[in-house]
Amino acid sequence: MKNQGVRKENKIQYQVYQGGSNKMSDYKINTKCVQAGYTPKNGEPRQIPIIQSTTFRYETSEAMGKLFDLEESGYFYTRLQNPTNDYVAAKIAALEGGTAGMLTSSGQAANFFALFNICECGSHIVSSSSIYGGTFNLISVTMAKMGIDVTFVSPDCSEDELNDAFRENTRAVFGETIANPALTVLDIEKFAKAAHAHGAPLIIDNTFPTPVNCRPIEWGADIVTHSTTKYMDGHGAAVGGAIVDAGKFDWMAYADKFPGLCTPDESYHGITYAQRFGKEGAFITKCTAQLMRDLGCIQSPQNAYLLNLGLESLHVRMPRHVENGQAVAEFLQGHEKVEFVNYSGLPTDQYYETAKKYLPDGGCGVVSFGLKGGRSAAETFMKHLKLAAIETHVADARTCCLNPATSTHRQMTDEQLAAAGIPAGLVRISCGLEDKEDLIADLAQALDRI
Ligand SMILES: *Cc1c(COP(=O)(O)O)cnc(C)c1O
């Protein structure tokens, strides 16, 4: 098995750039988007090769045995690891400033693996209540069935309220930098401080801002997750996820809390991950050797290739998504038929100050707003949009929008929707990469039809 990421492999992958004199980590994020993760040697393919092979050949059983014992680095079966995936995981780890990374089949799998790698029956999670619906279900329903408890806290809670949520069995803290779809902005330092005071790592889902606009590790996060399906791919082409380890959490200092990392894994030849791979490599190596082996949520190398094409232009696309999001938010805020707009780039937004700190270059292209006429106004408005398509998706090159009341939440009454903080007239619009004047003109003509 490949010693995931960093410890051996990324040393080679990160460092050699134009003669090996510079380290990839010395470059700015724009350069990392284009070149981190894969550095071909003399005569090798310039673009990342798609290793479309389930398995890998060895000359002796002894050589293969060393891989199984995690004594040597190498590949044996694509359900656990594949070189194409590892190039792309190494790039995402470099972008986030982490020490190791891995790809998963989806964002859901990334969040499940990140949590389940350190939680087991009897564990407890503290999570922001303002998170993606799929993750909310994962934690509150599916993981509850596994005997893992959760306490949800408001992202805006006081430090005291946050500290009160912890229990002796708390093993992880979870939140989203910019929450989908509520667009709340998390005070990452507040959550990191509380997590560390209680001996638990902070896991941050950084899907919406991407590392181009925020790097949670710089603010104290220990593990960063992504739905790469969104801006990282950015073209609506491939579902995927990623996990990055900051390499900073001292598992051995809390060995009694994290037996999976700090005591021998009998299912893996008695390896103690935190001892063998240290702070920098233990989390991702265990996640690969154990969870990927048993649950198999691997990303296909084809999808990893597509994801890398997206990453190559992420730093060019994100500023345009932000520019369009800001322009659309400002236009909507000034419109008489619009009741409110949520966008952290607006000075009137509740999260404006928090965003100035964590997202100085802007957050993302997703804006939500409420129409005065409620459900029927939203329906009329969306029906007349020409450029913005109705989709249950966000964060790709083409502008799309959704009215939860008539789609994802259509089983709920107007009263139930209001109570859940999703008024019937709420529309979420994900601004793509089109010209902002065309987008605004499209919104204006559709608003005129109400
Ligand atoms: C979409 C999304 C997910 C789930 O990702 P999939 O790739 O759809 O499985 C998780 N977190 C956030 C913030 C998301 O937007």
Coordinates of C-alpha atoms and ligand atoms in Angstrom, one line a residue:
M1 CA 0.0 0.0 0.0
K2 CA 1.1 3.5 -0.8
N3 CA 2.2 5.4 2.3
Q4 CA -0.5 7.8 1.6
G5 CA 0.3 11.1 0.4
V6 CA 2.9 12.9 1.9
R7 CA 5.3 11.0 3.9
K8 CA 7.1 9.3 1.1
E9 CA 5.2 9.9 -2.0
N10 CA 4.5 13.6 -1.8
K11 CA 8.0 14.3 -0.9
I12 CA 8.8 13.3 -4.5
Q13 CA 5.7 14.9 -6.0
Y14 CA 5.8 18.3 -4.3
Q15 CA 9.4 19.1 -4.5
V16 CA 10.8 18.7 -8.0
Y17 CA 10.0 21.7 -10.1
Q18 CA 12.2 22.9 -12.9
G19 CA 15.4 21.0 -11.9
G20 CA 14.4 20.4 -8.4
S21 CA 15.7 23.6 -7.0
N22 CA 12.4 24.9 -5.7
K23 CA 9.8 23.4 -3.5
M24 CA 6.2 23.4 -4.7
S25 CA 5.2 24.7 -1.2
D26 CA 7.2 27.9 -2.0
Y27 CA 4.9 28.8 -4.8
K28 CA 1.7 30.8 -4.7
I29 CA -1.7 29.2 -4.8
N30 CA -2.2 30.1 -8.5
T31 CA 0.9 28.1 -9.4
K32 CA -0.1 25.2 -7.2
C33 CA -3.5 25.0 -8.9
V34 CA -1.7 24.4 -12.2
Q35 CA 1.3 22.4 -11.3
A36 CA 1.2 20.8 -7.8
G37 CA 0.7 17.1 -7.3
Y38 CA 2.3 15.8 -10.5
T39 CA 5.7 16.4 -11.8
P40 CA 6.6 14.3 -14.9
K41 CA 10.2 13.2 -15.2
N42 CA 12.2 13.3 -18.4
G43 CA 10.0 12.0 -21.3
E44 CA 7.0 11.3 -19.2
P45 CA 3.4 12.5 -20.1
R46 CA 2.9 16.2 -19.5
Q47 CA -0.7 15.6 -18.5
I48 CA -1.6 13.3 -15.6
P49 CA -1.9 9.8 -16.9
I50 CA -5.2 8.0 -16.3
I51 CA -4.1 4.7 -14.8
Q52 CA -7.1 2.7 -15.9
S53 CA -6.1 -0.5 -14.1
T54 CA -7.7 -2.3 -11.2
T55 CA -4.4 -3.9 -10.2
F56 CA -0.6 -3.7 -10.3
R57 CA 2.0 -6.4 -11.1
Y58 CA 4.7 -7.6 -8.8
E59 CA 7.6 -10.0 -9.4
T60 CA 7.7 -11.7 -6.0
S61 CA 5.3 -12.4 -3.2
E62 CA 7.8 -11.0 -0.9
A63 CA 7.7 -7.6 -2.7
M64 CA 3.9 -7.6 -2.5
G65 CA 4.0 -8.7 1.2
K66 CA 5.9 -5.5 2.1
L67 CA 3.2 -3.4 0.6
F68 CA 0.6 -5.2 2.6
D69 CA 2.6 -4.7 5.8
L70 CA 2.8 -1.0 4.9
E71 CA 6.6 -1.4 5.0
E72 CA 7.0 -0.2 1.4
S73 CA 5.2 2.3 -0.7
G74 CA 3.4 1.1 -3.8
Y75 CA 0.0 0.2 -5.3
F76 CA -1.8 -3.1 -5.3
Y77 CA -5.5 -2.6 -5.9
T78 CA -7.4 0.4 -7.1
R79 CA -10.2 0.0 -4.5
L80 CA -7.7 1.3 -2.0
Q81 CA -5.5 3.6 -4.1
N82 CA -4.6 4.6 -7.6
P83 CA -1.8 6.8 -8.9
T84 CA -4.1 9.1 -10.8
N85 CA -6.1 9.8 -7.7
D86 CA -3.0 10.3 -5.6
Y87 CA -1.6 13.0 -8.0
V88 CA -4.8 14.9 -7.6
A89 CA -5.1 14.3 -3.8
A90 CA -1.5 15.6 -3.5
K91 CA -2.5 18.8 -5.4
I92 CA -5.5 19.4 -3.1
A93 CA -3.3 18.7 0.0
A94 CA -0.8 21.3 -1.4
L95 CA -3.6 23.8 -2.0
E96 CA -5.0 23.5 1.5
G97 CA -1.5 23.5 3.1
G98 CA -1.9 20.0 4.5
T99 CA 0.5 17.1 4.9
A100 CA -1.6 14.3 3.3
G101 CA -4.7 13.9 1.2
M102 CA -7.0 11.4 -0.4
L103 CA -9.9 11.4 -2.9
T104 CA -13.3 9.8 -2.2
S105 CA -16.1 8.9 -4.5
S106 CA -18.2 11.9 -3.3
G107 CA -18.4 14.7 -0.8
Q108 CA -20.7 12.6 1.3
A109 CA -18.1 9.8 1.5
A110 CA -15.4 12.4 2.4
N111 CA -17.4 13.7 5.3
F112 CA -18.4 10.2 6.5
F113 CA -14.8 8.9 6.3
A114 CA -13.4 12.0 8.0
L115 CA -15.7 11.5 10.9
F116 CA -15.8 7.7 11.1
N117 CA -12.0 7.5 11.0
I118 CA -12.0 8.8 14.6
C119 CA -15.6 8.1 15.8
E120 CA -17.1 4.8 16.8
C121 CA -20.1 3.5 18.6
G122 CA -20.3 5.5 21.8
S123 CA -18.6 8.6 20.4
H124 CA -20.1 12.1 20.3
I125 CA -19.7 14.8 17.7
V126 CA -20.2 18.6 18.1
S127 CA -21.5 20.1 14.8
S128 CA -22.6 23.4 13.5
S129 CA -26.3 23.2 12.8
S130 CA -25.8 25.2 9.6
I131 CA -24.5 22.5 7.3
Y132 CA -25.4 20.8 4.0
G133 CA -28.6 18.8 4.3
G134 CA -26.9 15.6 3.2
T135 CA -24.3 15.9 5.9
F136 CA -27.0 16.8 8.4
N137 CA -28.8 13.5 7.6
L138 CA -25.6 11.6 7.6
I139 CA -24.7 12.7 11.1
S140 CA -28.2 12.9 12.7
V141 CA -29.7 9.8 11.2
T142 CA -27.2 7.4 9.7
M143 CA -24.4 7.8 12.1
A144 CA -26.9 7.9 15.0
K145 CA -27.8 4.3 14.0
M146 CA -24.2 3.4 14.5
G147 CA -24.3 4.6 18.0
I148 CA -22.6 8.0 17.4
D149 CA -24.3 10.9 19.1
V150 CA -24.3 14.5 17.9
T151 CA -25.0 17.9 19.5
F152 CA -25.8 20.6 17.0
V153 CA -24.9 24.2 17.9
S154 CA -25.6 27.4 16.1
P155 CA -22.6 28.7 14.2
D156 CA -23.2 32.0 15.9
C157 CA -23.3 30.6 19.5
S158 CA -21.2 32.1 22.2
E159 CA -18.0 30.5 23.4
D160 CA -19.8 29.4 26.5
E161 CA -22.6 27.7 24.6
L162 CA -20.0 26.0 22.4
N163 CA -18.0 24.7 25.3
D164 CA -21.2 23.4 27.0
A165 CA -21.9 21.2 24.0
F166 CA -18.8 19.0 24.7
R167 CA -18.9 15.7 26.5
E168 CA -16.3 13.4 27.8
N169 CA -16.8 11.2 24.7
T170 CA -16.6 14.1 22.1
R171 CA -14.3 13.0 19.4
A172 CA -14.8 15.6 16.6
V173 CA -16.1 19.0 15.9
F174 CA -17.6 19.7 12.5
G175 CA -18.6 22.8 10.5
E176 CA -18.7 24.4 7.0
T177 CA -16.7 27.5 6.1
I178 CA -19.6 28.9 4.1
A179 CA -22.7 26.7 4.7
N180 CA -24.7 25.3 1.9
P181 CA -27.4 26.5 1.5
A182 CA -27.7 28.9 4.5
L183 CA -24.6 30.9 3.5
T184 CA -23.6 31.4 7.1
V185 CA -19.9 32.0 7.6
L186 CA -18.2 30.1 10.3
D187 CA -15.9 31.7 12.9
I188 CA -13.3 28.9 12.4
E189 CA -10.9 30.2 15.1
K190 CA -13.7 30.1 17.7
F191 CA -14.5 26.5 16.8
A192 CA -10.9 25.4 16.7
K193 CA -10.2 26.9 20.1
A194 CA -13.1 25.1 21.7
A195 CA -12.2 21.8 19.9
H196 CA -8.6 21.9 21.0
A197 CA -9.5 22.8 24.6
H198 CA -11.5 19.6 24.7
G199 CA -8.9 17.4 23.0
A200 CA -10.9 17.0 19.7
P201 CA -9.9 17.8 16.1
L202 CA -11.8 20.4 14.1
I203 CA -13.1 19.1 10.7
I204 CA -14.1 21.8 8.2
D205 CA -16.0 21.3 5.0
N206 CA -14.4 23.9 2.7
T207 CA -16.4 23.1 -0.4
F208 CA -17.9 26.6 -1.1
P209 CA -14.9 28.9 -0.8
T210 CA -12.3 26.4 -2.0
P211 CA -8.7 26.9 -0.9
V212 CA -8.4 29.7 -3.3
N213 CA -10.6 31.9 -1.0
C214 CA -10.0 30.3 2.4
R215 CA -7.6 27.8 3.9
P216 CA -9.1 26.6 7.1
I217 CA -5.8 25.0 8.3
E218 CA -4.4 28.5 8.6
W219 CA -7.1 29.2 11.1
G220 CA -6.7 26.1 13.2
A221 CA -8.7 23.4 11.4
D222 CA -7.2 19.9 11.7
I223 CA -9.0 18.1 8.8
V224 CA -10.5 19.7 5.7
T225 CA -13.1 18.0 3.5
H226 CA -14.5 18.8 0.1
S227 CA -17.3 17.9 -2.2
T228 CA -15.1 18.3 -5.3
T229 CA -18.3 18.0 -7.3
K230 CA -18.7 21.7 -6.8
Y231 CA -16.2 24.5 -7.7
M232 CA -13.1 22.2 -7.8
D233 CA -14.5 20.2 -10.7
G234 CA -16.5 23.3 -11.6
H235 CA -18.0 22.1 -14.8
G236 CA -20.7 19.8 -13.5
A237 CA -18.8 16.8 -14.9
A238 CA -17.8 14.5 -12.0
V239 CA -19.0 13.7 -8.6
G240 CA -16.2 13.4 -6.0
G241 CA -14.8 14.2 -2.6
A242 CA -11.5 14.9 -0.9
I243 CA -10.0 14.8 2.6
V244 CA -6.9 16.7 3.7
D245 CA -5.0 16.3 7.0
A246 CA -3.2 19.4 8.4
G247 CA -0.8 17.0 10.2
K248 CA -1.0 19.0 13.4
F249 CA -3.3 17.1 15.7
D250 CA -1.4 15.2 18.3
W251 CA -3.3 11.9 18.5
M252 CA -0.9 10.2 20.9
A253 CA -1.5 13.0 23.4
Y254 CA -5.1 11.8 23.6
A255 CA -4.3 8.1 23.0
D256 CA -7.2 6.9 25.1
K257 CA -9.7 8.9 23.0
F258 CA -8.5 7.7 19.6
P259 CA -7.7 4.0 20.0
G260 CA -8.1 3.5 16.2
L261 CA -5.1 5.6 15.6
C262 CA -3.1 5.0 18.8
T263 CA -3.4 1.2 19.5
P264 CA -2.5 -1.7 17.2
D265 CA -4.9 -2.3 14.3
E266 CA -5.4 -6.1 14.4
S267 CA -7.0 -6.0 11.0
Y268 CA -3.8 -4.5 9.7
H269 CA -1.0 -6.6 11.0
G270 CA -0.9 -4.9 14.4
I271 CA 0.1 -1.5 13.0
T272 CA -0.3 1.5 15.3
Y273 CA -0.9 4.3 12.8
A274 CA 0.0 7.3 15.0
Q275 CA 3.3 5.7 15.9
R276 CA 4.3 4.4 12.4
F277 CA 3.1 7.4 10.4
G278 CA 3.3 10.3 12.9
K279 CA 1.0 13.3 13.1
E280 CA 1.5 14.0 9.4
G281 CA 0.5 10.7 8.0
A282 CA -1.5 8.7 10.5
F283 CA -5.1 10.0 9.7
I284 CA -5.0 9.5 6.0
T285 CA -3.1 6.2 6.1
K286 CA -5.6 4.7 8.5
C287 CA -8.5 6.1 6.4
T288 CA -7.1 4.5 3.3
A289 CA -5.9 1.2 4.8
Q290 CA -9.0 0.6 6.8
L291 CA -12.1 2.6 5.6
M292 CA -11.3 2.5 1.9
R293 CA -10.4 -1.2 2.2
D294 CA -13.7 -2.0 4.0
L295 CA -16.1 0.5 2.5
G296 CA -14.6 1.1 -1.0
C297 CA -15.8 4.6 -1.8
I298 CA -12.9 5.2 -4.2
Q299 CA -13.1 7.9 -6.9
S300 CA -12.7 6.6 -10.4
P301 CA -9.3 7.6 -12.0
Q302 CA -11.4 9.0 -14.9
N303 CA -13.2 11.4 -12.5
A304 CA -9.9 12.3 -10.8
Y305 CA -8.5 13.3 -14.2
L306 CA -11.6 15.5 -14.9
L307 CA -11.3 16.9 -11.4
N308 CA -7.6 17.9 -12.1
L309 CA -8.6 19.7 -15.3
G310 CA -11.0 21.7 -13.1
L311 CA -8.3 22.4 -10.5
E312 CA -6.0 23.8 -13.2
S313 CA -8.3 26.8 -13.6
L314 CA -9.8 27.0 -10.1
H315 CA -7.8 30.2 -9.3
V316 CA -9.0 31.9 -12.5
R317 CA -12.6 30.8 -12.0
M318 CA -13.2 31.6 -8.3
P319 CA -12.6 35.4 -8.7
R320 CA -15.2 35.5 -11.5
H321 CA -17.7 33.5 -9.5
V322 CA -17.2 36.0 -6.7
E323 CA -17.5 39.0 -9.0
N324 CA -20.8 37.7 -10.5
G325 CA -22.1 36.8 -7.1
Q326 CA -21.4 40.2 -5.8
A327 CA -22.9 42.0 -8.8
V328 CA -26.1 39.8 -8.7
A329 CA -26.4 40.3 -4.9
E330 CA -26.1 44.1 -5.2
F331 CA -28.7 44.2 -8.0
L332 CA -31.2 42.0 -6.1
Q333 CA -30.7 44.1 -3.0
G334 CA -31.8 47.2 -4.8
H335 CA -34.9 45.6 -6.4
E336 CA -38.4 46.4 -5.1
K337 CA -39.7 42.8 -5.4
V338 CA -36.9 41.4 -3.3
E339 CA -37.5 41.1 0.4
F340 CA -33.9 40.2 1.5
V341 CA -30.6 39.0 0.1
N342 CA -28.1 36.7 1.9
Y343 CA -24.5 37.2 0.6
S344 CA -21.6 37.8 2.9
G345 CA -20.1 40.3 0.5
L346 CA -22.9 42.8 1.2
P347 CA -22.1 45.2 4.0
T348 CA -25.7 44.7 5.3
D349 CA -25.1 40.9 5.6
Q350 CA -25.0 39.4 9.1
Y351 CA -21.7 37.7 8.2
Y352 CA -20.0 40.6 6.5
E353 CA -17.4 41.2 9.2
T354 CA -16.7 37.5 9.7
A355 CA -16.2 37.2 5.9
K356 CA -13.8 40.1 5.8
K357 CA -11.6 38.1 8.2
Y358 CA -11.8 34.6 6.7
L359 CA -12.7 35.5 3.1
P360 CA -10.9 38.7 2.2
D361 CA -11.1 37.9 -1.5
G362 CA -14.8 37.0 -1.4
G363 CA -16.5 33.7 -0.7
C364 CA -18.3 32.1 -3.6
G365 CA -20.9 32.7 -6.3
V366 CA -23.9 31.4 -4.4
V367 CA -26.5 34.0 -3.4
S368 CA -29.9 33.4 -1.8
F369 CA -32.8 35.8 -1.7
G370 CA -36.4 36.1 -0.7
L371 CA -39.2 37.3 -3.1
K372 CA -42.0 39.4 -1.5
G373 CA -44.6 37.3 -3.3
G374 CA -43.6 34.0 -1.7
R375 CA -44.0 30.6 -3.3
S376 CA -46.0 31.7 -6.4
A377 CA -43.7 34.7 -7.1
A378 CA -40.7 32.3 -7.0
E379 CA -42.4 29.9 -9.3
T380 CA -43.3 32.7 -11.8
F381 CA -39.8 34.2 -11.6
M382 CA -38.0 30.9 -12.2
K383 CA -40.2 29.9 -15.1
H384 CA -39.1 33.0 -17.0
L385 CA -35.4 32.8 -16.5
K386 CA -33.5 32.2 -19.7
L387 CA -29.9 31.8 -18.7
A388 CA -30.2 30.4 -15.2
A389 CA -31.4 26.8 -15.3
I390 CA -33.4 25.2 -12.6
E391 CA -31.2 22.5 -11.1
T392 CA -30.4 20.8 -7.8
H393 CA -26.8 21.7 -8.1
V394 CA -24.5 24.6 -7.3
A395 CA -21.0 25.9 -8.1
D396 CA -20.4 25.2 -11.8
A397 CA -19.7 27.3 -14.8
R398 CA -23.4 27.7 -15.8
T399 CA -25.7 29.7 -13.6
C400 CA -28.4 27.7 -11.9
C401 CA -31.1 28.3 -9.3
L402 CA -33.5 26.5 -7.1
N403 CA -36.6 27.3 -5.0
P404 CA -36.5 24.8 -2.1
A405 CA -40.3 25.3 -1.5
T406 CA -41.2 23.9 -4.9
S407 CA -38.4 21.3 -5.2
T408 CA -36.2 19.8 -2.5
H409 CA -38.5 20.8 0.4
R410 CA -41.9 20.6 -1.4
Q411 CA -43.4 18.3 1.2
M412 CA -43.3 21.1 3.7
T413 CA -46.0 23.7 4.3
D414 CA -45.2 27.4 4.2
E415 CA -45.3 27.5 8.0
Q416 CA -42.9 24.6 8.3
L417 CA -40.6 26.2 5.8
A418 CA -40.6 29.5 7.7
A419 CA -39.7 27.6 10.9
A420 CA -36.8 25.9 9.2
G421 CA -35.4 29.2 8.0
I422 CA -36.3 28.5 4.4
P423 CA -39.1 30.9 3.5
A424 CA -41.4 29.7 0.6
G425 CA -40.2 32.6 -1.5
L426 CA -36.5 31.8 -1.1
V427 CA -34.4 31.3 -4.2
R428 CA -30.8 30.1 -4.2
I429 CA -28.9 31.2 -7.3
S430 CA -25.4 29.9 -8.1
C431 CA -23.8 32.5 -10.3
G432 CA -21.7 30.9 -13.0
L433 CA -19.0 32.3 -15.3
E434 CA -21.3 34.1 -17.8
D435 CA -21.1 37.9 -18.3
K436 CA -22.6 39.6 -15.2
E437 CA -24.6 42.1 -17.3
D438 CA -26.3 39.2 -19.1
L439 CA -27.1 37.5 -15.8
I440 CA -28.6 40.7 -14.3
A441 CA -30.6 41.4 -17.4
D442 CA -32.0 37.8 -17.2
L443 CA -33.0 38.3 -13.6
A444 CA -34.5 41.7 -14.3
Q445 CA -36.8 40.4 -17.0
A446 CA -37.9 37.5 -14.9
L447 CA -38.6 39.7 -11.9
D448 CA -40.7 41.9 -14.2
R449 CA -43.0 38.9 -14.9
I450 CA -44.1 38.6 -11.3
Ligands
LIG1 C1 -22.7 19.0 -2.2 C2 -22.1 19.1 -0.8 C3 -21.7 17.9 -0.1 C4 -22.0 16.6 -0.6 O1 -21.2 16.3 -1.7 P1 -21.5 15.2 -2.9 O2 -20.3 15.4 -3.8 O3 -22.8 15.7 -3.6 O4 -21.6 13.9 -2.2 C5 -21.1 18.1 1.1 N1 -20.9 19.3 1.6 C6 -21.2 20.5 1.0 C7 -20.9 21.8 1.6 C8 -21.8 20.4 -0.3 O5 -22.1 21.5 -0.9

